[in-house]
Tab-separated table of C-alpha atoms and ligand atoms in Angstrom:
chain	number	residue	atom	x	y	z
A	1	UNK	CA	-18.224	4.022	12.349
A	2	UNK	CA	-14.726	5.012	11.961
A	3	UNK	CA	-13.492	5.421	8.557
A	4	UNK	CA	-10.626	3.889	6.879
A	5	UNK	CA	-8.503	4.845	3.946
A	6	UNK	CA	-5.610	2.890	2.495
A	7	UNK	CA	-4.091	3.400	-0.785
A	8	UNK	CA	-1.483	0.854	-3.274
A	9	UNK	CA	0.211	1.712	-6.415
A	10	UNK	CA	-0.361	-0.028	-9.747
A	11	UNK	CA	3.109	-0.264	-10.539
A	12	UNK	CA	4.939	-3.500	-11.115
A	13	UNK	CA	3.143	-6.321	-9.635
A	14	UNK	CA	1.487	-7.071	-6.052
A	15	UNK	CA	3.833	-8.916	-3.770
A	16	UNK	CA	3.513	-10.607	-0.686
A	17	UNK	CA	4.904	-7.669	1.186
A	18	UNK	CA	2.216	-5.831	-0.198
A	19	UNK	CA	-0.409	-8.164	0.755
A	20	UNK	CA	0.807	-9.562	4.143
A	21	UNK	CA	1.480	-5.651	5.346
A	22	UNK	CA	-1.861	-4.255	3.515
A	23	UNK	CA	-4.304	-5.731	1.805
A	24	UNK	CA	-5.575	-8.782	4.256
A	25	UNK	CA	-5.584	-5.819	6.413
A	26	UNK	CA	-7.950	-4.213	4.368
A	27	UNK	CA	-10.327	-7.091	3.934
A	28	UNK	CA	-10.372	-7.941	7.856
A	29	UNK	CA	-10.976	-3.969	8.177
A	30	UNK	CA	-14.448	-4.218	6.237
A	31	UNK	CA	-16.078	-5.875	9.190
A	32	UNK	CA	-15.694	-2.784	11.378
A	33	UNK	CA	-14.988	0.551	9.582
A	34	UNK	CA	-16.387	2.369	6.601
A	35	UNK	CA	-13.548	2.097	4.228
A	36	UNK	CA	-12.025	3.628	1.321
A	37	UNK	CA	-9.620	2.043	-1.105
A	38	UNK	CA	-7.480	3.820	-3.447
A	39	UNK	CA	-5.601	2.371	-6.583
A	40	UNK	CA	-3.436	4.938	-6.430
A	41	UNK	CA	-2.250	5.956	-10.130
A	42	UNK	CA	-1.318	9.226	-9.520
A	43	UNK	CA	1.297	8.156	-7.762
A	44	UNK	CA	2.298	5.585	-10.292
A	45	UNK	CA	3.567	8.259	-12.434
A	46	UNK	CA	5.977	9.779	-9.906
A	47	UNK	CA	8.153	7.441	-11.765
A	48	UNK	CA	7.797	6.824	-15.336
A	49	UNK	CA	5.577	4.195	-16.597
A	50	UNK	CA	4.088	2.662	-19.883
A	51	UNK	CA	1.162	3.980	-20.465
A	52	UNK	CA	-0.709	0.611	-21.948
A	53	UNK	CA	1.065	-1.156	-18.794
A	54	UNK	CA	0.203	1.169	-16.047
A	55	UNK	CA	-3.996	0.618	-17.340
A	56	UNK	CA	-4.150	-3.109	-17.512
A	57	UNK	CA	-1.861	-2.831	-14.120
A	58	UNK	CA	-4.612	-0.841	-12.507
A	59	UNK	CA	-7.465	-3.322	-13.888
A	60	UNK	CA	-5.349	-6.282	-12.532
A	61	UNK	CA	-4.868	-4.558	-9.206
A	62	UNK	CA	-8.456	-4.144	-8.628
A	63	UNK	CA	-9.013	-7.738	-9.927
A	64	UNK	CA	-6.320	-8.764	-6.972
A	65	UNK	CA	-8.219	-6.419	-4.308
A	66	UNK	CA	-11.196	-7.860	-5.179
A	67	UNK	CA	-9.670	-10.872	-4.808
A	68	UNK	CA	-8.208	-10.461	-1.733
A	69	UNK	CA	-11.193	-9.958	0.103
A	70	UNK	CA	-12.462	-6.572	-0.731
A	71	UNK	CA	-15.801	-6.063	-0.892
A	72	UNK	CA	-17.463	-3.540	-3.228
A	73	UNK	CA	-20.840	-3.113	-1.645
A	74	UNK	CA	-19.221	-2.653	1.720
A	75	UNK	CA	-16.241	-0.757	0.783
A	76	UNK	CA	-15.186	2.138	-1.709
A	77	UNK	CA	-13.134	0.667	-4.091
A	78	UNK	CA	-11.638	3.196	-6.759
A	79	UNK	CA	-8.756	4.526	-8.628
A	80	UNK	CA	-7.336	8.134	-7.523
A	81	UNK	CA	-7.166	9.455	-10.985
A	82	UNK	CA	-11.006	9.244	-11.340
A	83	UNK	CA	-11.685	11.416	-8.137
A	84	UNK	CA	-9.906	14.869	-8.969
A	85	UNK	CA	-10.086	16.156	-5.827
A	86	UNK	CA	-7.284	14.444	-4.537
A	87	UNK	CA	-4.997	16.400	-6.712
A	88	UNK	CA	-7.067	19.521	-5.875
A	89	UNK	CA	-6.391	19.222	-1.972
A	90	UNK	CA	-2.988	18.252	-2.650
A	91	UNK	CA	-2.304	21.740	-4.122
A	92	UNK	CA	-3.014	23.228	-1.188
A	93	UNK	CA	-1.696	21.375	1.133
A	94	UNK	CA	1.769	22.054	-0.450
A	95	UNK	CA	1.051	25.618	0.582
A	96	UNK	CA	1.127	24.186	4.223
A	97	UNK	CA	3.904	21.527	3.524
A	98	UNK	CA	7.951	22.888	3.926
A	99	UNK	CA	10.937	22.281	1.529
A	100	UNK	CA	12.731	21.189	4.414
A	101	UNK	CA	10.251	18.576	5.515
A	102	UNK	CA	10.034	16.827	2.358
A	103	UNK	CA	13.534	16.323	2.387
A	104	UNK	CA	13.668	14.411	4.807
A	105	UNK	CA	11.540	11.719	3.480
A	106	UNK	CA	13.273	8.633	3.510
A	107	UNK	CA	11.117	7.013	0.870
A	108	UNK	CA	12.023	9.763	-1.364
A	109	UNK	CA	15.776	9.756	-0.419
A	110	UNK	CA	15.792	6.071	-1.409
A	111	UNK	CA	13.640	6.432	-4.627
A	112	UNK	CA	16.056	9.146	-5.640
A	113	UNK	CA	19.072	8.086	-5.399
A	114	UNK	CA	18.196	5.072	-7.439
A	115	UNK	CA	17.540	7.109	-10.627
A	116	UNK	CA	21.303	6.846	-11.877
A	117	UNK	CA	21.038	10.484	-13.614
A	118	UNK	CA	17.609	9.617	-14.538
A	119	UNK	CA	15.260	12.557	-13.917
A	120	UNK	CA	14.129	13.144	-10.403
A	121	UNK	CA	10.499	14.353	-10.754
A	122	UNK	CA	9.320	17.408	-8.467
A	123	UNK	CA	5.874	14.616	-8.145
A	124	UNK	CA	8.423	12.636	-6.573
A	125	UNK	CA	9.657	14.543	-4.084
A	126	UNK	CA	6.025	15.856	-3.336
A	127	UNK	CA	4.411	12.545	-3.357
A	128	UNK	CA	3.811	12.717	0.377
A	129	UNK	CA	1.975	15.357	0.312
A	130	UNK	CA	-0.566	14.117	-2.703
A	131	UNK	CA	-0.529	10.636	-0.155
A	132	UNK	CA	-1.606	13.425	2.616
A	133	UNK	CA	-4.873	14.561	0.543
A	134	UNK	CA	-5.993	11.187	0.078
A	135	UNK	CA	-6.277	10.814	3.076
A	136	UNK	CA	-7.419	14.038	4.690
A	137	UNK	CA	-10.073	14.655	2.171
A	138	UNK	CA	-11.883	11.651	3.467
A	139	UNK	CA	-11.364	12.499	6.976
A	140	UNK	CA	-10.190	9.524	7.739
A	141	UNK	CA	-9.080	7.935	11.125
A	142	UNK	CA	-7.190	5.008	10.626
A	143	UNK	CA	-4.491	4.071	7.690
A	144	UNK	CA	-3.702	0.637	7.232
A	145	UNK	CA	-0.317	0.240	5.960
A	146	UNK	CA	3.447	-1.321	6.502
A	147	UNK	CA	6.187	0.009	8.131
A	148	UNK	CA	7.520	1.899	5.290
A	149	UNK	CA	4.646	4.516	5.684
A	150	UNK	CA	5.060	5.286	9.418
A	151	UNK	CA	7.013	8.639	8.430
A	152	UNK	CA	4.779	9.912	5.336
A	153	UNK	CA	1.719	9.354	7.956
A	154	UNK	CA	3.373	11.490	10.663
A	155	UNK	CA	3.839	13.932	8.038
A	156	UNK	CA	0.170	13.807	6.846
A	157	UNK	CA	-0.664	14.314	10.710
A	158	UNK	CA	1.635	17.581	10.900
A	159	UNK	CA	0.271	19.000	7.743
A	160	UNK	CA	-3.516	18.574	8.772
A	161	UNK	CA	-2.276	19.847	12.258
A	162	UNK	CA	-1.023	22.588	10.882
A	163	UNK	CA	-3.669	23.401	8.663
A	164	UNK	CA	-6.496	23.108	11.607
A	165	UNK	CA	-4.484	25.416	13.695
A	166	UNK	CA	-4.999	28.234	11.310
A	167	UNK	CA	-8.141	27.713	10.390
A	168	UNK	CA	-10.026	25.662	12.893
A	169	UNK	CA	-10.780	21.930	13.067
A	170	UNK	CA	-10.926	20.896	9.504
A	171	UNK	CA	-9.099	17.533	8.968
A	172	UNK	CA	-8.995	14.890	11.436
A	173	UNK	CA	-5.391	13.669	12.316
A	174	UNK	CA	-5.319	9.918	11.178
A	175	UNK	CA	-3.272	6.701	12.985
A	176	UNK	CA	-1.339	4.993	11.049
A	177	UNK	CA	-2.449	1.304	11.572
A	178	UNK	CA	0.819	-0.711	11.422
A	179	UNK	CA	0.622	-4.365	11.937
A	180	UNK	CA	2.658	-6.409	14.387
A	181	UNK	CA	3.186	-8.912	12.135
A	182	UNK	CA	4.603	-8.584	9.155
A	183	UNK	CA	4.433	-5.275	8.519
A	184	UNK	CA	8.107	-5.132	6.728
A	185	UNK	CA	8.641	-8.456	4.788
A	186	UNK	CA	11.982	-8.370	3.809
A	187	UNK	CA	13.012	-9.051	0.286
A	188	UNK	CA	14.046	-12.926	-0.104
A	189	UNK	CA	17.524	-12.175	-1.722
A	190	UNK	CA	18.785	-8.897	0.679
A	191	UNK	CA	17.311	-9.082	3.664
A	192	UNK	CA	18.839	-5.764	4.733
A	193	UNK	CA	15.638	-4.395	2.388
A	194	UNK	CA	11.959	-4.210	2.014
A	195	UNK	CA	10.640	-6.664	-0.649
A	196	UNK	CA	9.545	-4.196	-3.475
A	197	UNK	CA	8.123	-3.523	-6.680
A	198	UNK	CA	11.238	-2.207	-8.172
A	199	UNK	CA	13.713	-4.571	-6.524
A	200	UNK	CA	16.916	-4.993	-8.200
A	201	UNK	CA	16.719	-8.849	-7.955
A	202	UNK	CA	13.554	-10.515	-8.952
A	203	UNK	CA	13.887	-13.883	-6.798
A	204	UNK	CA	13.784	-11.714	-3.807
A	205	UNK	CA	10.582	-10.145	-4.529
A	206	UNK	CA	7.300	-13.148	-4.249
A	207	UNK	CA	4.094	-11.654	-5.933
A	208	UNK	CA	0.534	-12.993	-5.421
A	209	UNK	CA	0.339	-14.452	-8.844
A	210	UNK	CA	3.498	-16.026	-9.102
A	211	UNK	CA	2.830	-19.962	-9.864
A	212	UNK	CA	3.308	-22.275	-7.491
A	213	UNK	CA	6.422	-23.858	-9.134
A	214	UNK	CA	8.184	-20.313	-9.450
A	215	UNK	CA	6.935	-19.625	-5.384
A	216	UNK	CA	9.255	-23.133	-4.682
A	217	UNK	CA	11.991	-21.816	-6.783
A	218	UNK	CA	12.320	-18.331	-5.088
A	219	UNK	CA	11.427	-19.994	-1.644
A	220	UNK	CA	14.317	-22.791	-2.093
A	221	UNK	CA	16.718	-20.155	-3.014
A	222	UNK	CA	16.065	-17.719	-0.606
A	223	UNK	CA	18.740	-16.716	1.513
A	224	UNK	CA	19.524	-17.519	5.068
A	225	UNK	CA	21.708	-16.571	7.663
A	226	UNK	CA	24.569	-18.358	8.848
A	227	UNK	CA	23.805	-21.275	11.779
A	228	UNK	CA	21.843	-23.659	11.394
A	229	UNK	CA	18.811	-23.575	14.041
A	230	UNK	CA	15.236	-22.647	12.699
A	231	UNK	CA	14.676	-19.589	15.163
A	232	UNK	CA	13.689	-15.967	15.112
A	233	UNK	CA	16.147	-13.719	16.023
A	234	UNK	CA	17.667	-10.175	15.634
A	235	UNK	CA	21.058	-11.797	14.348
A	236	UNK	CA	18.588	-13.787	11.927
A	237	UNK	CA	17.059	-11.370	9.870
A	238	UNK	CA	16.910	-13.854	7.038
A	239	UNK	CA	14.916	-16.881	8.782
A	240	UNK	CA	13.088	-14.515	10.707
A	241	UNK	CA	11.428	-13.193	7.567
A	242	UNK	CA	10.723	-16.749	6.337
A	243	UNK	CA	9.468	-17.638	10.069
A	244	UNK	CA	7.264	-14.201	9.658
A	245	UNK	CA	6.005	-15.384	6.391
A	246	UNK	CA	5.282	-18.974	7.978
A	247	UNK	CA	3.489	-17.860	10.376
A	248	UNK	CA	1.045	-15.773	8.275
A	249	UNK	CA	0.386	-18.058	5.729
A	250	UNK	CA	-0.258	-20.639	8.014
A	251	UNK	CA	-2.544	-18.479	10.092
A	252	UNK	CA	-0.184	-18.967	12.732
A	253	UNK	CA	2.459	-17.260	15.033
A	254	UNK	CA	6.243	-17.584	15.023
A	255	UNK	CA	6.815	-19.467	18.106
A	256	UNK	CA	4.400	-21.880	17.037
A	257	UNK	CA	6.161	-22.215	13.909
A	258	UNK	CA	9.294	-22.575	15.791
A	259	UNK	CA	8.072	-25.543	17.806
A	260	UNK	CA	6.696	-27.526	14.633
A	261	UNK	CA	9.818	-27.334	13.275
A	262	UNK	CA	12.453	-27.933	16.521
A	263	UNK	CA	14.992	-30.573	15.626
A	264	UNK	CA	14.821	-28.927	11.708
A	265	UNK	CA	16.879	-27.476	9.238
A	266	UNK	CA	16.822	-24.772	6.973
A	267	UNK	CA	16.033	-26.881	4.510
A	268	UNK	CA	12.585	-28.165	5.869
A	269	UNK	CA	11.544	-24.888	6.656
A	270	UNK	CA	11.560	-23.866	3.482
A	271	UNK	CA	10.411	-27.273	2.054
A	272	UNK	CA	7.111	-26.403	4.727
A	273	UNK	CA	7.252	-22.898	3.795
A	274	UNK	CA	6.896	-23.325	0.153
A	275	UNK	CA	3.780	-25.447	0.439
A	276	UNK	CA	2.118	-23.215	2.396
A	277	UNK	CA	2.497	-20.231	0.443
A	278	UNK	CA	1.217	-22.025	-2.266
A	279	UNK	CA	-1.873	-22.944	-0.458
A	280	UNK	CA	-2.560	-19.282	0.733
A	281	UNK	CA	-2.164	-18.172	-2.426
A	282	UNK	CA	-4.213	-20.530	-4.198
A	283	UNK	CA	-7.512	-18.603	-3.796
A	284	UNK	CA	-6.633	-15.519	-4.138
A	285	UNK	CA	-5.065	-16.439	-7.704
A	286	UNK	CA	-8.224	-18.268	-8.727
A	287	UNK	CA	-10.724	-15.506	-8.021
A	288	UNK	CA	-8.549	-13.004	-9.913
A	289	UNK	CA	-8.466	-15.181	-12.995
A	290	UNK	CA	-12.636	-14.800	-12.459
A	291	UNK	CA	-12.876	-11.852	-12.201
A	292	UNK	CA	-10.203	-10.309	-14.892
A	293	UNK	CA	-11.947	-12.557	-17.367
A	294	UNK	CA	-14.818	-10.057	-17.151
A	295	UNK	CA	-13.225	-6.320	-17.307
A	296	UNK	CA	-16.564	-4.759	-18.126
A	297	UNK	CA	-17.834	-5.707	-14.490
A	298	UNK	CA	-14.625	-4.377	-13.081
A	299	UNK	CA	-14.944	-0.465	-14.312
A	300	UNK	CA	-18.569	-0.958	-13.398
A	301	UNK	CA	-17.064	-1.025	-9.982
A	302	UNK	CA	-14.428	1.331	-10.186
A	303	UNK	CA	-16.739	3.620	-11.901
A	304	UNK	CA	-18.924	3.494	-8.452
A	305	UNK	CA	-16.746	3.180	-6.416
A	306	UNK	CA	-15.354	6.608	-7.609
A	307	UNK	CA	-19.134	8.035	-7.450
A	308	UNK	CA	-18.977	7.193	-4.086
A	309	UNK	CA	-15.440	8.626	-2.860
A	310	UNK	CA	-16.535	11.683	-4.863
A	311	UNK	CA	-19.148	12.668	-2.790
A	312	UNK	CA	-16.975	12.547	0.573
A	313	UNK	CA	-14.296	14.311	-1.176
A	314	UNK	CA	-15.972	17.105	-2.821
A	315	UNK	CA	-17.739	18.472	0.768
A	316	UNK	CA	-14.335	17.989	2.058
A	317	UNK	CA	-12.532	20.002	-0.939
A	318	UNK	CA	-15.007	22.862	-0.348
A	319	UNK	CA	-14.632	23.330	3.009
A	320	UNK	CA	-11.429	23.512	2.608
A	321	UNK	CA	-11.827	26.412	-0.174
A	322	UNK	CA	-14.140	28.284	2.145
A	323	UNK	CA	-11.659	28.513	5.432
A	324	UNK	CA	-8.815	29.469	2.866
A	325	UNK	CA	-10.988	32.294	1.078
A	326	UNK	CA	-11.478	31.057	-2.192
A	327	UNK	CA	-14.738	32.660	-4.021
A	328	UNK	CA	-17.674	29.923	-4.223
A	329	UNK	CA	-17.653	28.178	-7.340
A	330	UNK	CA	-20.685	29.145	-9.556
A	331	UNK	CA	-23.217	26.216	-9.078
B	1	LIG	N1	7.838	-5.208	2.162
B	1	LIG	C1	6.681	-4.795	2.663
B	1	LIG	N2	6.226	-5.330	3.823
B	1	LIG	C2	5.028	-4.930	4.349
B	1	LIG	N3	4.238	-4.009	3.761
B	1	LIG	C3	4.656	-3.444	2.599
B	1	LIG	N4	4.125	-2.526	1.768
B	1	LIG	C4	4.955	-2.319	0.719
B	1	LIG	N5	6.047	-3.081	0.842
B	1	LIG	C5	5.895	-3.810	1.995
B	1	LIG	C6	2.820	-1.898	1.987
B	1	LIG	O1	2.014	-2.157	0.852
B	1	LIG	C7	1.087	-1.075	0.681
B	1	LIG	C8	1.036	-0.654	-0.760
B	1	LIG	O2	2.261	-0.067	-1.061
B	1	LIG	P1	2.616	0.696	-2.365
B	1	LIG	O3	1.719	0.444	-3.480
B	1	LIG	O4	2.952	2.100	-2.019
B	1	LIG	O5	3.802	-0.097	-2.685
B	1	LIG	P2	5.236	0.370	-2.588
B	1	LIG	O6	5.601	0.679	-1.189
B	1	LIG	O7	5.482	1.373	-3.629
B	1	LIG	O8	5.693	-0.975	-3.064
B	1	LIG	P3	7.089	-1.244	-3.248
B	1	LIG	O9	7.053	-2.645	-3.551
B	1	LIG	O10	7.891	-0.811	-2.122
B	1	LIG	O11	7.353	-0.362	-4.511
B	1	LIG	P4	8.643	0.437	-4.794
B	1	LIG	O12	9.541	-0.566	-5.318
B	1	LIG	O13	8.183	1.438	-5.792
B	1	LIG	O14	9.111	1.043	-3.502
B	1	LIG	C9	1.542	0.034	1.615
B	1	LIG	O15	0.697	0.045	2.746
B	1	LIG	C10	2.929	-0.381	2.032
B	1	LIG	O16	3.229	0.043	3.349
């Protein structure tokens, strides 16, 4: 079986980019590859975070994994901080990583220049190259995630590329799994950008656990573009992101969405749209009050879910050692 890895930060809460671009990936993926899921705290920090908020975060966010799908007896479900090895690789894959090519991250160009004079961590700017380890110490072959990624995965391919050429096949190079649909939901209010965590306007920004009378209030004041015809277009960024979202929560495609509403405004599509997301959502939301109503259970499953990734990682980590000429650990 091939294996999958996919990570997600517990920062700010889970939105619908997250989940239409990742996570029902990540449940669908269980069926046919071995996978790995990280709740990626490390990363978290890069930007500075409450410490009491950032750990009942990271319980909710496996609570809305679970939720979503994921299955713990199938898949590895843990948080990043718990397996140390991560951290360990990413050391020394910074030996293989240049100045010049973290620079040119885009993520980190845009992350950046949003700190207003705020400190600019050095995790920060080497963030791709901890997102690298995660992946490479689990060898995996596929990485589920949105557009937003695409460059950090090329990256983690040229780094292991790099690192097998001097030292023989060690990592495999993973694909970055990007999904046709939906893999960049744009942000409700500026759809010119991604819908984030940290975006500046919260109506733009639809999480999974938003109730269904604040999902009709950011739907109904969502945007547009001008016109007035309910169609997907380039010129349409705005309705194409609404048809996008249509689509998926319907468990449909575009066009299809397109016909149902011929002859329709604006207006009904979002009337239509609204409903719907509150339908998909519905489960999801219910299970996750379940399941955070028993925490306990929930480390139990991080807890071996980390056992698990350990294992993987560790021979991993110490081959890596070994080709670079490291001394064996005393057992
Ligand atoms: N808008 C999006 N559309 C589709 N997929 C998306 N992802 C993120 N935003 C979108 C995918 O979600 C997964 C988890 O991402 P993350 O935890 O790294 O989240 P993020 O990218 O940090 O989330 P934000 O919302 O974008 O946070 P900030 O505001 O910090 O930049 C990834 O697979 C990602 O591709």
């Amino acid at each position: 079986m091939e294996r999958v890895l996919s990570g997600i930060q517990p920062t700010g809460e889970v939105h619908l980019g997250n989940y239409i671009g990742a996570l029902r990936h990540w449940a669908s993926d269980q069926d046919s590859y071995d996978c790995f899921f990280a709740i990626v705290d490390l990363h978290a920090i890069t930007l500075p975070q409450d410490p009491e908020e950032l750990r009942s975060a990271t319980l909710d966010l496996a609570a809305i994994l679970l939720a979503a799908g994921i299955d713990p007896e199938r898949s590895t479900v843990f948080v990043q901080s718990h397996v140390a090895e991560h951290a360990e690789l990413a050391w020394i894959l910074q030996c293989f990583t240049s100045y010049g090519e973290l620079q040119r991250m885009i993520q980190f160009k845009d992350k950046a220049s949003k700190r207003h004079g705020e400190i600019v961590s050095a995790g920060l700017f080497t963030y791709p190259v901890l997102q690298a380890a995660d992946i490479l110490i689990y060898r995996a072959d596929r990485v589920p995630v949105g557009e937003d990624q695409r460059q950090h995965l090329e990256l983690t391919r040229d780094i292991a590329g790099r690192f097998n050429q001097r030292y023989g096949e060690t990592f495999v190079l993973p694909q970055a799994a990007i999904p046709r649909m939906g893999a960049k939901i744009l942000d409700l209010q500026m759809p010119d950008a991604k819908m984030s965590k940290s975006a500046d306007s919260p109506l733009g920004t639809l999480k999974v656990t938003d109730p269904p009378e604040e999902i009709r209030r950011k739907v109904k004041v969502a945007v547009t573009d001008s016109g007035r015809e309910v169609v997907a277009s380039p010129d349409k960024p705005a309705i194409t992101n609404l048809l996008t979202i249509y689509a998926v929560a319907t468990g449909s495609s575009v066009p299809d969405v397109e016909a149902s509403l011929a002859g329709k405004g604006y207006a009904e599509l979002k009337a239509g749209l609204a409903e719907a997301l509150v339908e998909f959502l519905r489960p999801l939301q219910d299970r996750r009050r379940e399941l955070l109503a028993d925490p306990g259970e929930l480390a139990r499953i991080l807890r071996a879910g980390a056992e698990k990734a350990r294992e993987v990682a560790r021979k991993t980590l110490s081959d890596v050692y070994e080709r670079v000429g490291f001394l064996p650990r005393s057992k």
